[in-house]
XYZ file of N, CA, C and O in Angstrom:
424
model
N -6.332 37.836 35.997
C -7.740 37.373 36.493
C -8.047 36.633 37.546
O -7.778 35.697 37.357
N -8.950 37.276 38.396
C -9.720 36.614 39.233
C -10.739 35.554 38.428
O -11.666 35.912 38.173
N -10.970 34.038 38.693
C -11.953 34.045 38.274
C -12.392 32.472 39.172
O -11.998 31.885 39.820
N -14.151 32.414 39.370
C -14.264 31.658 40.159
C -14.653 31.417 41.221
O -14.220 32.901 41.859
N -15.244 30.825 42.293
C -15.179 30.915 43.487
C -13.779 30.385 44.580
O -13.552 31.295 45.765
N -13.342 29.862 43.964
C -11.981 29.265 44.757
C -11.323 30.268 45.456
O -10.485 30.352 46.634
N -10.713 31.540 44.437
C -9.887 32.690 45.201
C -10.697 33.273 46.570
O -10.006 33.797 47.409
N -12.240 33.667 46.516
C -12.860 34.197 47.459
C -12.900 33.109 48.757
O -12.483 33.997 49.892
N -12.778 31.785 48.617
C -12.376 30.934 49.878
C -11.043 30.927 50.576
O -10.745 31.073 51.431
N -9.860 31.008 49.478
C -8.378 31.677 50.019
C -9.014 32.607 51.059
O -7.813 32.631 51.517
N -9.363 33.739 49.937
C -9.150 34.799 51.316
C -9.775 35.094 52.140
O -9.602 35.343 53.345
N -11.050 34.258 52.482
C -11.915 33.819 53.461
C -10.811 33.240 54.315
O -11.123 32.875 55.623
N -10.382 31.860 54.263
C -9.534 31.136 54.367
C -8.322 31.812 55.243
O -7.669 31.227 56.443
N -7.666 32.708 54.853
C -6.319 33.902 55.295
C -7.225 34.598 56.253
O -6.783 34.348 57.356
N -8.478 35.217 56.221
C -9.039 35.904 57.395
C -9.264 35.346 58.449
O -9.040 35.160 59.452
N -10.152 33.652 58.214
C -10.717 33.125 59.350
C -9.289 32.858 60.101
O -9.404 32.206 60.955
N -8.442 32.140 59.368
C -7.157 31.727 60.226
C -6.419 32.758 61.078
O -5.827 32.614 62.285
N -6.383 34.053 60.551
C -6.185 35.479 61.317
C -7.017 35.374 62.798
O -6.106 35.797 63.533
N -8.373 35.100 62.472
C -8.948 35.080 63.856
C -8.884 34.031 64.323
O -9.100 34.225 65.454
N -8.544 32.947 63.933
C -8.461 31.954 64.893
C -7.329 31.482 65.747
O -6.937 31.713 66.544
N -5.865 32.569 65.204
C -5.034 32.203 65.663
C -5.269 33.554 66.626
O -4.629 33.353 68.077
N -5.878 34.532 66.502
C -6.385 35.351 67.858
C -7.039 34.776 68.894
O -6.781 35.178 70.195
N -8.277 34.100 68.238
C -8.849 33.518 69.640
C -8.054 32.002 70.297
O -8.407 32.571 71.607
N -7.708 31.530 69.130
C -6.336 30.639 70.417
C -5.190 31.338 71.130
O -5.149 30.593 72.192
N -4.828 32.611 70.693
C -4.119 33.233 71.748
C -4.864 33.648 73.024
O -4.390 33.376 74.052
N -6.117 33.890 72.877
C -7.174 34.293 73.813
C -7.199 32.872 74.610
O -6.916 33.343 76.084
N -7.355 32.244 74.204
C -8.408 30.681 74.894
C -6.828 30.441 75.669
O -6.795 29.791 76.880
N -5.382 30.500 75.326
C -4.111 30.242 75.555
C -3.699 30.873 76.820
O -3.484 30.713 78.168
N -4.574 32.113 77.166
C -4.083 33.270 78.387
C -5.674 32.907 79.522
O -4.751 33.163 80.503
N -6.162 32.292 79.011
C -7.555 31.414 80.191
C -6.834 30.660 80.913
O -6.221 29.587 80.622
N -7.149 31.124 82.145
C -6.706 29.982 83.105
C -5.837 30.431 84.597
O -5.810 32.110 84.370
N -5.856 29.804 85.454
C -5.162 30.063 86.594
C -5.661 31.402 87.585
O -5.540 32.272 88.125
N -6.795 30.609 87.304
C -7.698 31.574 88.376
C -7.899 31.266 89.702
O -7.453 29.930 90.199
N -7.974 31.822 90.525
C -7.988 31.713 91.804
C -9.624 31.539 92.515
O -10.296 32.281 91.906
N -9.556 30.290 92.662
C -10.833 29.433 93.235
C -11.085 29.372 94.456
O -10.403 29.281 95.201
N -12.544 29.936 94.946
C -12.724 29.655 96.516
C -13.920 28.707 96.701
O -14.114 28.803 97.813
N -14.686 29.026 95.495
C -16.092 28.486 95.241
C -15.858 26.850 94.990
O -14.846 26.435 93.817
N -16.532 25.897 95.237
C -17.321 24.332 94.707
C -17.131 25.027 92.936
O -16.686 23.867 92.386
N -18.103 25.852 92.904
C -19.035 25.970 91.443
C -17.825 26.471 90.851
O -17.474 25.700 89.712
N -17.083 27.309 90.843
C -15.752 27.815 90.440
C -14.867 26.748 90.288
O -14.148 26.552 89.258
N -14.111 25.755 90.986
C -13.219 24.903 90.894
C -13.632 23.941 89.937
O -13.182 23.259 89.070
N -15.100 23.545 90.219
C -15.579 22.383 89.168
C -15.353 22.913 87.496
O -15.104 22.364 86.416
N -15.598 24.795 87.366
C -16.045 24.983 86.057
C -14.335 24.733 85.428
O -13.893 24.502 84.397
N -13.520 25.145 86.406
C -11.752 25.008 85.738
C -11.476 24.061 85.474
O -10.944 23.245 84.832
N -11.727 23.037 86.424
C -11.641 21.058 86.329
C -11.780 20.905 85.337
O -11.381 19.977 84.034
N -13.236 21.390 84.613
C -13.832 20.472 83.300
C -13.375 21.880 82.474
O -13.166 20.989 81.226
N -13.308 22.627 82.392
C -12.708 24.120 81.179
C -11.191 23.512 80.600
O -10.748 23.306 79.672
N -10.228 23.382 81.920
C -8.630 23.083 81.447
C -8.114 22.320 80.212
O -7.894 22.428 79.491
N -9.222 20.804 80.710
C -8.442 20.167 79.668
C -8.964 20.261 78.102
O -8.608 19.861 77.193
N -10.590 21.022 78.019
C -11.135 21.064 76.818
C -10.360 22.647 76.146
O -10.408 23.040 75.362
N -9.455 23.472 76.666
C -8.837 24.070 76.299
C -8.041 23.773 74.746
O -8.202 25.007 73.850
N -7.310 23.339 75.019
C -6.099 22.867 74.096
C -6.914 22.170 73.001
O -7.204 22.242 71.814
N -8.153 21.316 73.282
C -9.325 20.637 71.786
C -9.945 21.764 71.453
O -9.948 21.611 70.067
N -10.067 22.547 72.305
C -10.808 23.988 71.154
C -10.154 24.752 70.362
O -10.361 25.120 69.388
N -8.705 24.708 70.899
C -7.649 25.844 70.066
C -7.510 24.694 68.398
O -7.626 24.992 67.256
N -7.403 23.448 68.941
C -7.405 22.284 67.919
C -8.267 22.553 66.718
O -8.351 22.691 65.696
N -9.665 22.757 67.490
C -10.904 22.518 66.879
C -11.002 23.693 66.329
O -11.226 23.723 64.700
N -10.600 24.681 66.212
C -11.009 26.168 65.927
C -9.672 26.402 64.629
O -10.031 26.751 63.400
N -8.820 25.997 64.762
C -7.884 25.489 63.462
C -8.188 25.149 62.482
O -8.024 25.331 61.115
N -8.581 23.226 63.030
C -9.513 22.832 61.778
C -10.005 23.693 61.020
O -10.450 23.159 59.266
N -11.198 24.198 62.119
C -12.349 25.085 61.047
C -11.806 25.990 60.214
O -12.120 26.281 58.489
N -10.577 26.627 60.294
C -9.779 27.682 59.655
C -9.116 27.383 58.138
O -9.502 27.494 57.198
N -8.940 25.706 58.395
C -8.811 24.765 57.582
C -9.421 24.371 56.363
O -8.774 24.498 54.975
N -11.047 24.503 56.775
C -11.805 23.639 55.822
C -11.867 24.925 54.757
O -12.195 24.639 53.495
N -11.997 26.053 55.214
C -11.850 26.962 53.872
C -11.077 26.964 52.693
O -11.333 26.899 51.349
N -9.666 27.051 52.953
C -8.616 26.257 52.116
C -8.889 25.334 51.472
O -8.673 25.160 49.909
N -9.371 24.405 52.129
C -9.795 22.799 51.299
C -10.680 22.778 50.774
O -10.610 22.248 49.535
N -11.896 23.735 50.672
C -13.039 24.171 50.196
C -11.979 24.815 48.819
O -12.583 24.109 47.532
N -11.423 26.021 48.755
C -10.280 26.648 47.697
C -9.915 25.566 46.982
O -10.351 25.527 45.494
N -9.325 24.911 47.774
C -8.436 23.437 46.488
C -9.167 22.200 46.150
O -9.299 22.267 44.455
N -10.593 22.216 46.371
C -11.613 21.306 45.821
C -11.765 22.098 45.011
O -12.330 21.418 43.493
N -12.377 23.302 44.904
C -13.139 24.026 43.512
C -12.093 23.911 42.500
O -12.238 23.732 41.209
N -10.864 24.141 42.773
C -9.502 24.129 41.758
C -9.782 23.179 41.098
O -9.680 22.840 39.803
N -9.276 21.695 41.846
C -9.475 20.592 41.494
C -10.545 20.276 40.619
O -10.806 20.213 39.390
N -12.319 20.657 41.229
C -13.352 20.319 40.221
C -12.935 20.975 38.955
O -13.099 20.538 37.961
N -12.552 22.184 39.137
C -12.506 22.966 37.999
C -11.476 22.572 36.799
O -12.327 22.606 35.734
N -10.477 21.742 37.121
C -9.326 21.594 36.273
C -9.935 20.248 35.820
O -9.847 19.915 34.664
N -10.486 19.404 36.720
C -11.426 18.252 35.421
C -12.643 18.539 34.861
O -12.255 17.699 34.282
N -13.176 19.063 35.169
C -14.006 19.695 34.256
C -13.523 19.965 32.770
O -13.982 19.696 32.016
N -12.560 20.573 32.979
C -12.231 21.501 31.501
C -11.370 20.641 31.146
O -11.057 20.228 29.533
N -10.720 19.247 31.828
C -9.879 17.897 31.231
C -10.677 16.935 30.727
O -9.885 16.283 30.199
N -11.632 16.680 31.864
C -12.286 15.546 31.244
C -12.570 15.084 29.815
O -12.676 16.124 29.009
N -12.159 13.770 29.666
C -12.530 13.467 28.321
C -14.090 13.686 27.960
O -14.696 12.376 28.499
N -15.064 14.169 27.409
C -16.384 13.861 27.786
C -17.145 12.580 27.154
O -17.755 12.524 27.305
N -15.969 11.982 25.942
C -16.666 11.202 25.709
C -15.845 9.772 26.431
O -17.371 9.153 25.953
N -15.811 9.639 26.985
C -15.718 8.375 28.120
C -16.733 8.961 28.981
O -17.350 7.815 29.831
N -17.054 9.998 29.497
C -17.920 10.111 30.690
C -19.089 9.785 30.014
O -20.093 9.252 31.046
N -19.599 9.919 29.018
C -20.247 9.285 28.206
C -21.101 7.589 28.586
O -22.285 7.266 28.730
N -20.002 7.154 28.856
C -19.933 5.637 29.474
C -19.879 4.970 30.664
O -20.107 4.075 31.340
N -20.058 6.299 31.396
C -19.621 6.311 32.968
C -21.087 5.784 33.514
O -21.736 6.381 33.141
N -21.059 5.106 34.381
C -22.462 4.573 35.226
C -21.703 4.953 36.803
O -21.159 5.312 37.031
N -23.135 5.546 37.102
C -23.307 5.877 38.885
C -22.427 4.844 39.660
O -21.625 5.276 40.404
N -22.506 3.449 39.296
C -21.066 2.762 40.383
C -20.109 2.665 40.072
O -19.534 2.524 40.848
N -19.655 3.646 38.817
C -18.239 4.002 38.604
C -17.761 4.968 39.111
O -16.183 5.127 39.252
N -18.616 5.849 39.732
C -18.265 7.451 40.435
C -17.362 6.909 42.059
O -18.382 5.799 42.638
N -15.991 7.564 42.146
C -16.584 7.419 43.774
C -17.127 7.692 44.659
O -18.081 8.584 44.563
N -17.295 7.086 45.810
C -18.146 7.459 46.947
C -17.241 8.246 47.778
O -16.455 7.738 48.748
N -17.486 9.260 48.490
C -16.730 10.210 49.085
C -17.861 10.425 50.247
O -19.001 10.627 50.690
N -17.156 10.412 51.365
C -17.340 10.121 52.710
C -15.815 11.442 53.734
O -15.278 11.350 53.491
N -17.132 11.548 54.763
C -16.418 12.252 56.081
C -16.773 12.179 57.164
O -17.925 11.171 57.372
N -16.205 11.870 57.856
C -14.311 11.945 57.549
C -13.621 10.841 56.768
O -14.119 10.012 56.512
N -12.806 11.037 55.942
C -12.178 10.299 55.333
C -11.443 9.109 56.205
O -11.396 9.215 56.871
N -11.703 8.052 55.159
C -10.887 6.917 55.768
C -10.098 6.571 55.612
O -9.343 7.628 54.959
N -9.195 5.878 56.908
C -7.992 5.804 57.228
C -7.154 5.552 55.825
O -7.998 4.196 55.268
N -5.840 6.135 55.184
C -5.477 5.354 54.240
C -6.240 5.998 52.367
O -5.946 5.976 51.747
N -7.308 6.969 52.796
C -7.979 7.637 51.564
C -6.982 8.637 51.012
O -6.749 9.546 51.941
């Protein structure tokens, strides 16, 4: 039985990953334009180096959905297994500080 939001993020992540694969394939096919105009040449010169960067970034976007699903599962597990007696003694200073992007070695 499906419970919680994590499976929904898994499904969305799968769908997003498939869309990203299609978009990356389309981006890879772009290029090789014949240019004769200065404006066209300027665009091609600007675009081509960014093409690989765009493919990488849209791939990272797809991974976010899977990461959210994993995080929701971890939170659910932690809430279910925490010793709530110990939690009463926690102070805000004891809690980890999460930052994005993660620091090297985190």
